[in-house]
Amino acid sequence: MKPGPILSPGTRLVIASHNAGKVREIGDLLAPFGIDVVSAGTLGLAEPEETGATFAANAELKARAACDASGLPALADDSGLAVDVLGGDPGIYSARWAGPDRDFALAMDKVHQAMGRAGGGDTNARFVCALALARPDGACDIFEGTVEGDIVWPPRGDKGFGYDPIFRPKGRTITFAEMEPQAKHAISHRADAFAKLVAACSGKAR
Ligand code: IMP
């Protein structure tokens, strides 16, 4: 039997983010399914501490907090860079490696130094994005997207953000920061996770 959509048309969905750009983008993406989005910021909801051990756990924690506080279904995301030779670091600590000043030149240098200490050679890494959709009945669906790549040094390009200048997706010759935004968005971890969410909204997959 074909599964039904996870959110029915007319649903009001809280986006557990205080980032207006992110909320607008998600709203545009879900509008064709008749889903109306409102941000956690607009509702005055507090942001919980990210104490989970995985991307999925942190996304679920944020979605669950927004759902419980509002009584509405809520969507949250968590993302970062996982480097194989570093055992998945910086992982859920990707933002924290940049320090209080959000200095990603520093964070990228930390990755480079740590890889050097680990012996070099293995440059495999991936960006991961976990989306969690929490519902008032207690259910929570997770949609995880990834993009595989290699860590390169020195950093190259100035188009992206975060760790983009040291991440070269597999099969490409340029880093995420050297790509046009549309080219990155077509293959990114976020695009992968959202494609899975959108498929579930249209009842194509669960
Ligand atoms: P958050 O999920 O918005 O908290 O992001 C976590 C951190 O992961 C960001 O601050 C970035 O450092 C890193 N990150 C997540 N996605 C990307 C990306 O597409 N490019 C570069 N860095 C990213």
Coordinates of N, CA and C and ligand atoms in Angstrom, one line a residue:
M1 N 0.8 -1.2 0.0 CA 0.0 0.0 0.0 C 0.9 1.3 0.0
K2 N 0.5 2.2 -0.8 CA 1.3 3.5 -0.9 C 1.1 4.3 0.4
P3 N 2.2 4.7 1.1 CA 2.1 5.4 2.3 C 1.5 6.8 2.1
G4 N 0.8 7.3 3.1 CA 0.3 8.7 3.0 C 1.3 9.7 3.4
P5 N 1.0 11.0 3.1 CA 2.0 12.0 3.5 C 2.1 12.1 5.0
I6 N 3.3 12.5 5.5 CA 3.5 12.7 6.9 C 2.9 13.9 7.5
L7 N 2.6 14.9 6.6 CA 2.0 16.2 7.1 C 0.8 16.4 6.1
S8 N -0.4 16.6 6.6 CA -1.5 16.8 5.7 C -1.6 18.3 5.3
P9 N -2.2 18.6 4.1 CA -2.4 20.0 3.7 C -3.2 20.8 4.8
G10 N -2.8 22.0 5.0 CA -3.4 22.8 6.0 C -2.7 22.8 7.4
T11 N -1.7 21.9 7.5 CA -0.9 21.8 8.7 C -0.1 23.1 9.0
R12 N -0.1 23.5 10.2 CA 0.8 24.6 10.6 C 2.0 24.0 11.3
L13 N 3.2 24.3 10.7 CA 4.4 23.7 11.1 C 5.4 24.7 11.7
V14 N 5.9 24.4 12.9 CA 6.9 25.3 13.5 C 8.3 24.9 13.0
I15 N 9.0 25.9 12.5 CA 10.4 25.7 12.1 C 11.3 26.1 13.4
A16 N 11.9 25.1 14.0 CA 12.7 25.4 15.2 C 14.0 26.0 14.9
S17 N 13.9 27.2 14.4 CA 15.1 28.0 14.0 C 14.8 29.5 14.2
H18 N 15.8 30.2 14.6 CA 15.6 31.7 14.8 C 16.3 32.4 13.6
N19 N 16.7 31.6 12.6 CA 17.3 32.1 11.4 C 16.2 32.4 10.3
A20 N 15.9 33.7 10.1 CA 14.8 34.0 9.2 C 15.0 33.5 7.8
G21 N 16.2 33.5 7.3 CA 16.5 33.0 5.9 C 16.2 31.5 5.8
K22 N 16.6 30.8 6.8 CA 16.3 29.3 6.8 C 14.8 29.1 6.9
V23 N 14.1 29.8 7.7 CA 12.6 29.6 7.8 C 11.9 29.9 6.5
R24 N 12.4 31.0 5.8 CA 11.7 31.4 4.5 C 12.0 30.3 3.5
E25 N 13.2 29.8 3.4 CA 13.5 28.8 2.5 C 12.7 27.5 2.7
I26 N 12.6 27.1 3.9 CA 11.8 25.9 4.2 C 10.3 26.1 3.9
G27 N 9.9 27.3 4.2 CA 8.5 27.7 3.9 C 8.2 27.6 2.4
D28 N 9.1 28.1 1.6 CA 8.9 28.0 0.1 C 8.9 26.6 -0.3
L29 N 9.7 25.8 0.3 CA 9.9 24.4 -0.1 C 8.6 23.6 0.2
L30 N 7.9 23.9 1.3 CA 6.8 23.1 1.8 C 5.4 23.7 1.4
A31 N 5.5 25.0 0.8 CA 4.2 25.6 0.4 C 3.4 24.8 -0.6
P32 N 4.1 24.1 -1.6 CA 3.3 23.4 -2.5 C 2.5 22.2 -1.9
F33 N 2.8 21.9 -0.7 CA 2.1 20.8 0.0 C 1.0 21.3 0.9
G34 N 0.8 22.6 0.9 CA -0.3 23.3 1.7 C 0.1 23.4 3.1
I35 N 1.5 23.4 3.4 CA 1.9 23.4 4.8 C 2.4 24.9 5.0
D36 N 1.9 25.4 6.1 CA 2.1 26.8 6.5 C 3.1 26.8 7.6
V37 N 4.2 27.5 7.4 CA 5.3 27.5 8.4 C 5.3 28.8 9.3
V38 N 5.7 28.6 10.5 CA 5.9 29.7 11.4 C 7.2 29.5 12.2
S39 N 8.0 30.5 12.5 CA 9.3 30.2 13.1 C 9.2 30.2 14.6
A40 N 10.1 29.4 15.3 CA 10.1 29.4 16.7 C 10.4 30.8 17.3
G41 N 11.2 31.6 16.5 CA 11.4 33.0 17.0 C 10.2 33.8 17.0
T42 N 9.3 33.7 16.0 CA 8.1 34.4 16.0 C 7.2 34.0 17.2
L43 N 7.2 32.8 17.5 CA 6.3 32.3 18.6 C 7.0 32.5 20.0
G44 N 8.2 33.1 20.0 CA 8.9 33.4 21.2 C 9.4 32.1 22.0
L45 N 9.7 31.1 21.2 CA 10.1 29.8 21.9 C 11.6 29.9 22.2
A46 N 12.0 29.3 23.3 CA 13.4 29.3 23.7 C 14.1 28.2 22.9
E47 N 15.4 28.4 22.7 CA 16.2 27.4 22.0 C 16.8 26.5 23.1
P48 N 16.6 25.2 23.0 CA 17.2 24.3 24.0 C 18.7 24.1 23.8
E49 N 19.4 23.6 24.8 CA 20.8 23.3 24.7 C 21.0 22.1 23.9
E50 N 22.0 22.0 23.0 CA 22.2 20.9 22.1 C 23.1 19.9 22.9
T51 N 22.4 18.9 23.6 CA 23.2 18.0 24.4 C 23.2 16.6 23.8
G52 N 22.7 16.4 22.6 CA 22.7 15.1 22.0 C 24.1 14.7 21.6
A53 N 24.2 13.3 21.3 CA 25.5 12.8 20.9 C 25.6 12.6 19.4
T54 N 24.5 12.9 18.7 CA 24.5 12.7 17.2 C 23.8 13.9 16.6
F55 N 23.9 14.0 15.3 CA 23.2 15.1 14.6 C 21.7 14.8 14.7
A56 N 21.3 13.6 14.6 CA 19.8 13.2 14.7 C 19.3 13.5 16.1
A57 N 20.1 13.2 17.1 CA 19.6 13.4 18.5 C 19.5 14.9 18.7
N58 N 20.4 15.7 18.2 CA 20.3 17.2 18.5 C 19.1 17.8 17.7
A59 N 18.9 17.3 16.5 CA 17.8 17.8 15.7 C 16.4 17.4 16.4
E60 N 16.4 16.2 16.9 CA 15.2 15.7 17.5 C 14.9 16.5 18.8
L61 N 16.0 16.8 19.6 CA 15.8 17.6 20.8 C 15.2 18.9 20.5
K62 N 15.7 19.6 19.4 CA 15.2 20.9 19.1 C 13.8 20.9 18.6
A63 N 13.5 19.9 17.8 CA 12.1 19.7 17.2 C 11.2 19.4 18.3
R64 N 11.6 18.5 19.2 CA 10.7 18.1 20.3 C 10.4 19.2 21.3
A65 N 11.4 20.1 21.6 CA 11.2 21.2 22.5 C 10.2 22.2 21.8
A66 N 10.3 22.5 20.5 CA 9.4 23.4 19.9 C 8.0 22.8 19.8
C67 N 7.9 21.5 19.5 CA 6.6 20.9 19.4 C 5.9 20.9 20.8
D68 N 6.6 20.5 21.8 CA 6.0 20.5 23.2 C 5.6 21.9 23.6
A69 N 6.4 22.9 23.3 CA 6.1 24.3 23.8 C 4.9 24.9 23.0
S70 N 4.7 24.5 21.7 CA 3.7 25.1 20.9 C 2.5 24.3 20.7
G71 N 2.6 23.0 20.9 CA 1.5 22.0 20.6 C 1.3 21.8 19.1
L72 N 2.3 22.3 18.3 CA 2.2 22.1 16.8 C 3.3 21.2 16.4
P73 N 3.2 20.5 15.2 CA 4.3 19.7 14.7 C 5.5 20.7 14.5
A74 N 6.7 20.2 14.7 CA 7.9 21.1 14.5 C 9.0 20.4 13.8
L75 N 9.8 21.2 13.0 CA 10.9 20.7 12.2 C 12.2 21.4 12.7
A76 N 13.2 20.6 12.9 CA 14.5 21.2 13.2 C 15.6 20.5 12.5
D77 N 16.8 21.2 12.3 CA 17.9 20.6 11.6 C 19.2 20.7 12.4
D78 N 20.1 19.8 12.2 CA 21.4 19.9 12.8 C 22.4 19.4 11.7
S79 N 23.5 20.1 11.6 CA 24.4 19.7 10.5 C 25.9 19.9 10.9
G80 N 26.8 19.4 10.1 CA 28.2 19.6 10.4 C 29.1 18.7 9.5
L81 N 30.4 18.8 9.7 CA 31.4 18.1 8.9 C 32.0 17.0 9.7
A82 N 32.0 15.8 9.1 CA 32.6 14.6 9.8 C 33.8 14.1 9.0
V83 N 35.0 14.1 9.6 CA 36.2 13.7 8.9 C 36.6 12.3 9.4
D84 N 36.7 11.3 8.5 CA 36.9 9.9 8.9 C 38.1 9.7 9.8
V85 N 39.3 10.3 9.4 CA 40.5 10.0 10.1 C 40.5 10.7 11.5
L86 N 39.5 11.6 11.7 CA 39.3 12.2 13.1 C 38.2 11.5 13.8
G87 N 37.8 10.4 13.4 CA 36.7 9.6 14.1 C 35.4 10.4 14.0
G88 N 35.2 11.1 13.0 CA 33.9 11.9 12.8 C 33.9 13.3 13.3
D89 N 35.0 13.7 13.9 CA 35.1 15.1 14.3 C 35.3 16.0 13.1
P90 N 35.0 17.3 13.2 CA 34.4 18.0 14.3 C 32.9 17.6 14.6
G91 N 32.2 17.0 13.6 CA 30.9 16.5 13.8 C 29.9 17.4 14.4
I92 N 29.3 17.0 15.5 CA 28.2 17.8 16.2 C 28.9 19.1 16.8
Y93 N 30.2 19.1 16.9 CA 30.9 20.3 17.4 C 31.4 21.2 16.3
S94 N 30.9 21.1 15.1 CA 31.4 21.8 13.9 C 31.4 23.4 14.2
A95 N 30.3 23.8 14.7 CA 30.2 25.3 15.0 C 31.1 25.7 16.1
R96 N 31.2 24.8 17.2 CA 32.0 25.1 18.3 C 33.5 25.2 18.0
W97 N 34.0 24.4 17.0 CA 35.4 24.5 16.7 C 35.8 25.9 16.2
A98 N 34.8 26.7 15.8 CA 35.1 28.0 15.3 C 35.2 29.0 16.4
G99 N 34.9 28.6 17.7 CA 35.1 29.5 18.8 C 34.0 30.5 18.9
P100 N 34.0 31.3 19.9 CA 32.9 32.3 20.2 C 32.9 33.4 19.1
D101 N 34.0 33.6 18.4 CA 34.0 34.6 17.3 C 33.6 34.0 15.9
R102 N 33.2 32.7 15.9 CA 32.7 32.0 14.7 C 33.8 32.2 13.6
D103 N 35.1 31.9 14.0 CA 36.2 32.1 13.1 C 36.5 30.7 12.4
F104 N 36.0 30.6 11.2 CA 36.1 29.4 10.4 C 37.5 29.2 9.8
A105 N 38.3 30.2 9.7 CA 39.7 30.1 9.3 C 40.4 29.3 10.4
L106 N 40.1 29.6 11.6 CA 40.6 28.9 12.8 C 40.1 27.4 12.8
A107 N 38.8 27.3 12.6 CA 38.2 25.9 12.6 C 38.8 25.0 11.6
M108 N 39.0 25.6 10.3 CA 39.6 24.8 9.2 C 41.1 24.5 9.6
D109 N 41.8 25.4 10.2 CA 43.2 25.1 10.6 C 43.2 24.0 11.6
K110 N 42.3 24.0 12.5 CA 42.2 23.0 13.6 C 42.0 21.6 12.9
V111 N 41.2 21.5 11.9 CA 40.9 20.3 11.1 C 42.2 19.8 10.5
H112 N 42.9 20.8 9.8 CA 44.2 20.5 9.1 C 45.2 20.0 10.1
Q113 N 45.4 20.7 11.2 CA 46.4 20.3 12.2 C 46.1 18.9 12.8
A114 N 44.8 18.7 13.1 CA 44.4 17.4 13.7 C 44.6 16.2 12.7
M115 N 44.4 16.5 11.4 CA 44.6 15.5 10.4 C 46.1 15.2 10.2
G116 N 46.9 16.2 10.4 CA 48.4 16.1 10.3 C 48.8 15.2 11.5
R117 N 48.3 15.4 12.7 CA 48.7 14.6 13.8 C 48.2 13.2 13.7
A118 N 47.1 13.0 13.0 CA 46.5 11.6 12.7 C 47.3 10.9 11.7
G119 N 48.3 11.5 11.1 CA 49.2 10.8 10.1 C 48.9 11.1 8.7
G120 N 47.9 11.8 8.3 CA 47.6 12.2 6.9 C 47.2 11.0 6.1
G121 N 47.1 11.2 4.8 CA 46.7 10.1 3.9 C 45.3 10.0 3.6
D122 N 44.5 9.6 4.7 CA 43.0 9.5 4.5 C 42.4 10.9 4.5
T123 N 41.8 11.3 3.4 CA 41.2 12.6 3.4 C 39.7 12.6 3.3
N124 N 39.1 11.3 3.5 CA 37.6 11.2 3.3 C 36.9 11.9 4.4
A125 N 35.8 12.6 4.0 CA 34.9 13.3 4.9 C 33.5 13.4 4.3
R126 N 32.6 13.9 5.1 CA 31.3 14.1 4.6 C 30.6 15.2 5.4
F127 N 29.7 16.0 4.7 CA 28.8 16.8 5.4 C 27.6 16.0 5.7
V128 N 27.0 16.3 6.9 CA 25.8 15.5 7.3 C 24.7 16.6 7.7
C129 N 23.5 16.3 7.3 CA 22.3 17.2 7.8 C 21.2 16.2 8.2
A130 N 20.8 16.4 9.5 CA 19.7 15.6 10.0 C 18.5 16.6 10.2
L131 N 17.4 16.2 9.7 CA 16.1 16.9 9.9 C 15.2 16.1 10.8
A132 N 14.7 16.7 11.8 CA 13.7 16.0 12.7 C 12.4 16.6 12.6
L133 N 11.3 15.8 12.4 CA 10.0 16.3 12.4 C 9.3 15.7 13.6
A134 N 9.0 16.5 14.6 CA 8.3 16.0 15.8 C 6.9 16.4 15.8
R135 N 6.0 15.4 16.2 CA 4.6 15.6 16.2 C 4.0 15.6 17.6
P136 N 2.9 16.3 17.8 CA 2.3 16.3 19.1 C 1.9 14.9 19.7
D137 N 1.7 13.9 18.8 CA 1.4 12.6 19.4 C 2.6 11.9 19.9
G138 N 3.8 12.5 19.8 CA 5.0 11.9 20.4 C 5.9 11.3 19.3
A139 N 5.4 11.1 18.1 CA 6.2 10.5 17.0 C 7.2 11.5 16.5
C140 N 8.3 11.0 16.0 CA 9.4 11.9 15.4 C 10.0 11.1 14.2
D141 N 10.0 11.8 13.1 CA 10.7 11.2 11.9 C 12.0 11.9 11.7
I142 N 13.0 11.2 11.3 CA 14.3 11.7 11.0 C 14.7 11.5 9.5
F143 N 15.1 12.5 8.9 CA 15.6 12.5 7.5 C 17.0 12.9 7.4
E144 N 17.9 12.0 7.1 CA 19.3 12.3 7.1 C 19.9 12.4 5.7
G145 N 20.6 13.5 5.4 CA 21.3 13.7 4.1 C 22.8 13.8 4.3
T146 N 23.5 13.3 3.3 CA 25.0 13.4 3.3 C 25.5 13.8 1.9
V147 N 26.7 14.3 2.0 CA 27.5 14.5 0.7 C 28.9 14.1 1.0
E148 N 29.4 13.1 0.2 CA 30.8 12.6 0.5 C 31.8 13.5 -0.2
G149 N 33.0 13.6 0.4 CA 34.0 14.4 -0.2 C 35.4 14.2 0.4
D150 N 36.3 15.1 0.0 CA 37.7 15.0 0.6 C 38.1 16.4 1.2
I151 N 38.9 16.3 2.2 CA 39.4 17.5 2.8 C 40.7 17.9 2.0
V152 N 40.7 19.2 1.5 CA 41.8 19.7 0.8 C 42.5 20.8 1.6
W153 N 43.8 21.0 1.3 CA 44.5 22.1 2.0 C 45.5 22.7 1.0
P154 N 45.6 24.0 0.9 CA 45.0 25.0 1.6 C 43.5 25.3 1.2
P155 N 42.8 26.1 2.0 CA 41.4 26.4 1.7 C 41.3 27.1 0.3
R156 N 40.2 26.8 -0.4 CA 40.1 27.4 -1.7 C 38.7 27.9 -1.9
G157 N 38.5 29.2 -2.4 CA 37.2 29.7 -2.8 C 36.7 30.6 -1.7
D158 N 35.7 31.5 -2.1 CA 35.1 32.4 -1.1 C 33.6 32.5 -1.2
K159 N 33.0 31.5 -1.9 CA 31.6 31.6 -2.1 C 30.7 31.1 -1.0
G160 N 31.2 30.1 -0.3 CA 30.3 29.4 0.7 C 30.4 30.0 2.1
F161 N 30.3 29.1 3.1 CA 30.4 29.5 4.5 C 31.1 28.3 5.2
G162 N 31.3 28.5 6.5 CA 31.8 27.4 7.3 C 33.0 26.7 6.7
Y163 N 32.9 25.4 6.6 CA 34.1 24.6 6.2 C 34.1 24.4 4.6
D164 N 33.3 25.1 3.9 CA 33.2 24.9 2.4 C 34.5 25.0 1.7
P165 N 35.5 25.9 2.1 CA 36.7 26.1 1.4 C 37.6 24.9 1.4
I166 N 37.4 23.9 2.4 CA 38.3 22.8 2.5 C 37.6 21.5 2.1
F167 N 36.3 21.6 1.6 CA 35.6 20.4 1.2 C 35.4 20.3 -0.3
R168 N 36.0 19.3 -0.9 CA 35.8 19.0 -2.3 C 34.9 17.8 -2.5
P169 N 33.7 17.9 -3.0 CA 32.8 16.8 -3.1 C 33.4 15.7 -4.1
K170 N 33.2 14.5 -3.8 CA 33.7 13.4 -4.7 C 33.3 13.6 -6.1
G171 N 34.2 13.4 -7.0 CA 33.9 13.5 -8.5 C 34.1 14.9 -9.0
R172 N 34.4 15.9 -8.1 CA 34.5 17.3 -8.6 C 36.0 17.7 -8.4
T173 N 36.4 18.8 -9.1 CA 37.7 19.3 -9.0 C 37.8 20.5 -8.1
I174 N 36.6 21.1 -7.8 CA 36.6 22.3 -7.0 C 35.9 22.1 -5.7
T175 N 36.2 23.0 -4.7 CA 35.6 22.9 -3.4 C 34.2 23.5 -3.4
F176 N 33.4 23.3 -2.3 CA 32.1 23.9 -2.2 C 32.2 25.4 -2.3
A177 N 33.3 26.0 -1.8 CA 33.4 27.4 -1.7 C 33.8 28.0 -3.1
E178 N 34.2 27.1 -4.1 CA 34.5 27.6 -5.4 C 33.3 27.4 -6.3
M179 N 32.3 26.7 -5.9 CA 31.1 26.4 -6.7 C 30.1 27.5 -6.6
E180 N 29.3 27.7 -7.7 CA 28.2 28.6 -7.7 C 27.2 28.0 -6.6
P181 N 26.5 28.9 -5.9 CA 25.6 28.4 -4.8 C 24.6 27.3 -5.4
Q182 N 24.0 27.6 -6.6 CA 23.1 26.6 -7.1 C 23.7 25.2 -7.3
A183 N 25.0 25.2 -7.7 CA 25.6 23.9 -7.9 C 25.8 23.2 -6.6
K184 N 26.2 23.9 -5.6 CA 26.3 23.3 -4.2 C 25.0 22.8 -3.8
H185 N 23.9 23.7 -3.9 CA 22.6 23.3 -3.4 C 22.0 22.1 -4.1
A186 N 22.5 21.8 -5.3 CA 22.0 20.6 -6.0 C 22.5 19.3 -5.5
I187 N 23.6 19.4 -4.8 CA 24.2 18.1 -4.3 C 24.5 18.1 -2.8
S188 N 24.1 19.1 -2.1 CA 24.5 19.2 -0.7 C 23.8 18.3 0.2
H189 N 24.3 18.1 1.4 CA 23.7 17.3 2.5 C 22.3 17.8 2.8
R190 N 22.2 19.1 2.8 CA 20.9 19.7 3.1 C 19.9 19.4 2.0
A191 N 20.3 19.5 0.8 CA 19.4 19.1 -0.4 C 19.0 17.7 -0.2
D192 N 19.9 16.8 0.1 CA 19.6 15.4 0.2 C 18.5 15.1 1.3
A193 N 18.8 15.8 2.5 CA 17.8 15.6 3.6 C 16.4 16.2 3.2
F194 N 16.4 17.4 2.6 CA 15.1 18.0 2.3 C 14.4 17.2 1.2
A195 N 15.2 16.6 0.3 CA 14.5 15.8 -0.8 C 13.8 14.6 -0.1
K196 N 14.4 14.1 0.9 CA 13.7 12.9 1.7 C 12.5 13.4 2.4
L197 N 12.6 14.6 3.0 CA 11.4 15.2 3.7 C 10.3 15.5 2.7
V198 N 10.6 16.1 1.6 CA 9.6 16.5 0.6 C 9.0 15.2 0.0
A199 N 9.8 14.2 -0.2 CA 9.2 12.9 -0.7 C 8.2 12.4 0.3
A200 N 8.5 12.5 1.6 CA 7.6 12.0 2.7 C 6.3 12.9 2.7
C201 N 6.5 14.2 2.5 CA 5.3 15.1 2.5 C 4.4 14.8 1.4
S202 N 4.9 14.3 0.2 CA 4.0 14.0 -0.9 C 3.6 12.5 -0.9
G203 N 4.0 11.8 0.2 CA 3.6 10.4 0.4 C 4.3 9.5 -0.5
K204 N 5.5 9.9 -1.0 CA 6.2 9.0 -1.9 C 7.1 8.0 -1.2
A205 N 7.6 8.4 0.0 CA 8.5 7.6 0.8 C 8.4 7.9 2.2
R206 N 8.7 7.0 3.1 CA 8.7 7.2 4.5 C 10.1 6.9 5.1
Ligands
IMP1 P1 24.1 24.2 12.4 O1 23.5 22.9 12.1 O2 23.4 25.4 11.7 O3 24.3 24.4 13.8 O4 25.5 24.2 11.7 C1 26.6 23.5 12.3 C2 27.9 23.9 11.6 O5 28.3 23.0 10.7 C3 28.0 25.2 10.9 O6 28.3 26.3 11.8 C4 29.1 25.0 9.9 O7 30.3 25.2 10.6 C5 29.0 23.5 9.6 N1 28.2 23.4 8.4 C6 27.0 22.9 8.2 N2 26.6 22.8 6.9 C7 27.7 23.4 6.2 C8 27.9 23.6 4.8 O8 27.1 23.4 4.0 N3 29.1 24.2 4.5 C9 30.0 24.5 5.4 N4 29.9 24.2 6.7 C10 28.7 23.7 7.1

